Amino acid sequence: MNPLLLVRDLTKHYRLPRESVLQPGPIVHALRGVSFELQAGKSLGIVGESGSGKSTLARLVMALEPPTSGAVTLLGRDLHALPSDALRAARRDFQMVFQDPYGSLDPRQRVGRIVAEAPAHRDRPRADHAAEADRRR
């Protein structure tokens, strides 16, 4: 059975600003060789200390940043190899819940409704989304 999400040897380095004109800035190794699989219908939690690379991993898996090396494959498609229009279409198949639940989730709604909201909007034109938002205000 093929995994829904396959992450292989994901690595991300950031170059910091130069400290002198004659030398390049130092490199921060944010992620080193992270790999995992996620099967359809399963959940995965990423836990770690502050600064351990959880948010960097999330940005790479969401294809919001390119990795230094490695691959992220969703439904058999390498997200970082997709052209921008295909990546935009692929993003309909996944979403991120940010670390701060108060900034991401409306405490006045039940979790089931919040989670069901994204798939309900997925195939509707953006104009419909704006009209619905106006009705809710």
CSV table of C-alpha atoms in Angstrom, one decimal:
chain,number,residue,atom,x,y,z
A,1,MET,CA,0.0,0.0,0.0
A,2,ASN,CA,1.4,3.4,-1.0
A,3,PRO,CA,1.6,6.0,1.7
A,4,LEU,CA,-0.5,9.1,1.5
A,5,LEU,CA,2.6,11.2,2.5
A,6,LEU,CA,6.2,10.2,2.1
A,7,VAL,CA,9.0,12.3,3.5
A,8,ARG,CA,12.5,11.1,2.6
A,9,ASP,CA,15.8,12.5,4.0
A,10,LEU,CA,14.5,16.0,4.3
A,11,THR,CA,17.2,18.5,5.1
A,12,LYS,CA,17.1,22.3,5.5
A,13,HIS,CA,20.0,24.7,6.0
A,14,TYR,CA,19.7,28.4,6.5
A,15,ARG,CA,22.5,30.9,5.9
A,16,LEU,CA,22.7,33.6,8.5
A,17,PRO,CA,23.8,37.2,7.6
A,18,ARG,CA,27.5,37.8,7.2
A,19,GLU,CA,29.4,38.9,10.2
A,20,SER,CA,32.1,40.4,8.0
A,21,VAL,CA,32.4,41.4,4.3
A,22,LEU,CA,35.1,38.9,3.6
A,23,GLN,CA,33.4,35.8,4.9
A,24,PRO,CA,30.0,34.2,4.1
A,25,GLY,CA,27.5,34.0,6.9
A,26,PRO,CA,27.4,30.9,9.1
A,27,ILE,CA,25.0,28.0,8.2
A,28,VAL,CA,22.3,26.8,10.6
A,29,HIS,CA,21.3,23.1,10.1
A,30,ALA,CA,17.6,23.3,10.9
A,31,LEU,CA,16.7,19.7,9.8
A,32,ARG,CA,19.0,16.8,9.0
A,33,GLY,CA,17.7,13.7,7.2
A,34,VAL,CA,14.1,13.6,8.5
A,35,SER,CA,12.1,10.6,7.0
A,36,PHE,CA,8.6,9.3,7.7
A,37,GLU,CA,5.5,7.8,6.1
A,38,LEU,CA,1.9,8.5,6.8
A,39,GLN,CA,-0.8,6.1,5.6
A,40,ALA,CA,-4.3,7.3,4.7
A,41,GLY,CA,-6.6,7.5,7.7
A,42,LYS,CA,-3.7,7.8,10.2
A,43,SER,CA,-2.5,10.7,12.2
A,44,LEU,CA,1.0,11.8,13.0
A,45,GLY,CA,2.1,14.2,15.8
A,46,ILE,CA,5.5,16.0,15.7
A,47,VAL,CA,6.8,16.7,19.2
A,48,GLY,CA,10.0,18.4,20.2
A,49,GLU,CA,11.6,21.2,22.1
A,50,SER,CA,11.5,24.8,21.0
A,51,GLY,CA,13.9,25.3,18.2
A,52,SER,CA,14.0,21.6,17.2
A,53,GLY,CA,12.7,22.1,13.7
A,54,LYS,CA,9.0,21.3,14.0
A,55,SER,CA,7.9,24.5,12.2
A,56,THR,CA,10.6,24.2,9.6
A,57,LEU,CA,9.5,20.6,8.9
A,58,ALA,CA,5.9,21.8,8.6
A,59,ARG,CA,6.8,24.5,6.1
A,60,LEU,CA,8.8,22.0,4.0
A,61,VAL,CA,6.0,19.4,4.0
A,62,MET,CA,3.5,22.1,3.0
A,63,ALA,CA,5.9,23.2,0.2
A,64,LEU,CA,6.0,26.7,1.6
A,65,GLU,CA,9.9,26.6,1.4
A,66,PRO,CA,12.2,24.5,-0.7
A,67,PRO,CA,14.3,21.9,1.1
A,68,THR,CA,18.1,21.9,0.9
A,69,SER,CA,17.7,18.2,0.0
A,70,GLY,CA,15.2,15.4,0.3
A,71,ALA,CA,11.7,14.9,-1.1
A,72,VAL,CA,8.1,15.3,0.0
A,73,THR,CA,5.7,13.1,-1.9
A,74,LEU,CA,1.9,13.5,-1.4
A,75,LEU,CA,-0.4,11.1,-3.3
A,76,GLY,CA,2.5,10.1,-5.4
A,77,ARG,CA,3.5,13.7,-6.4
A,78,ASP,CA,6.8,15.3,-5.4
A,79,LEU,CA,5.5,18.6,-4.1
A,80,HIS,CA,8.7,20.4,-4.6
A,81,ALA,CA,9.0,19.4,-8.2
A,82,LEU,CA,5.5,20.6,-9.2
A,83,PRO,CA,5.0,23.8,-11.2
A,84,SER,CA,3.3,26.6,-9.3
A,85,ASP,CA,-0.2,26.0,-10.8
A,86,ALA,CA,0.0,22.3,-10.0
A,87,LEU,CA,1.2,23.0,-6.5
A,88,ARG,CA,-1.7,25.4,-5.9
A,89,ALA,CA,-4.1,22.6,-7.1
A,90,ALA,CA,-2.3,20.0,-4.9
A,91,ARG,CA,-2.7,22.3,-1.8
A,92,ARG,CA,-6.5,21.6,-1.9
A,93,ASP,CA,-5.6,18.1,-0.6
A,94,PHE,CA,-4.0,19.2,2.6
A,95,GLN,CA,-4.0,21.9,5.3
A,96,MET,CA,-2.0,23.0,8.3
A,97,VAL,CA,-3.2,23.6,11.8
A,98,PHE,CA,-0.7,26.1,13.4
A,99,GLN,CA,0.9,25.6,16.9
A,100,ASP,CA,-1.2,28.3,18.5
A,101,PRO,CA,-4.7,26.9,18.7
A,102,TYR,CA,-6.2,30.2,19.7
A,103,GLY,CA,-4.9,31.8,16.6
A,104,SER,CA,-6.0,28.9,14.3
A,105,LEU,CA,-9.3,27.8,15.8
A,106,ASP,CA,-12.4,29.6,16.6
A,107,PRO,CA,-13.3,28.8,20.3
A,108,ARG,CA,-17.0,29.5,19.6
A,109,GLN,CA,-17.2,26.5,17.2
A,110,ARG,CA,-17.0,22.8,17.8
A,111,VAL,CA,-13.8,21.1,16.5
A,112,GLY,CA,-15.8,18.9,14.1
A,113,ARG,CA,-17.3,21.9,12.4
A,114,ILE,CA,-13.9,23.6,12.1
A,115,VAL,CA,-12.2,20.5,10.6
A,116,ALA,CA,-15.1,19.9,8.2
A,117,GLU,CA,-15.1,23.5,7.0
A,118,ALA,CA,-12.0,23.3,4.7
A,119,PRO,CA,-13.2,20.2,2.7
A,120,ALA,CA,-16.6,21.8,2.3
A,121,HIS,CA,-15.0,24.9,0.7
A,122,ARG,CA,-12.5,23.1,-1.4
A,123,ASP,CA,-14.5,22.8,-4.7
A,124,ARG,CA,-16.3,26.1,-4.5
A,125,PRO,CA,-15.2,29.3,-6.2
A,126,ARG,CA,-13.5,32.0,-4.0
A,127,ALA,CA,-16.5,34.4,-4.6
A,128,ASP,CA,-18.7,31.9,-2.8
A,129,HIS,CA,-16.2,31.9,0.2
A,130,ALA,CA,-16.4,35.7,0.4
A,131,ALA,CA,-20.2,35.7,0.2
A,132,GLU,CA,-20.4,33.1,3.0
A,133,ALA,CA,-18.0,35.0,5.2
A,134,ASP,CA,-20.1,38.2,4.8
A,135,ARG,CA,-23.2,36.3,5.8
A,136,ARG,CA,-21.5,35.1,9.0
A,137,ARG,CA,-20.5,38.6,10.1
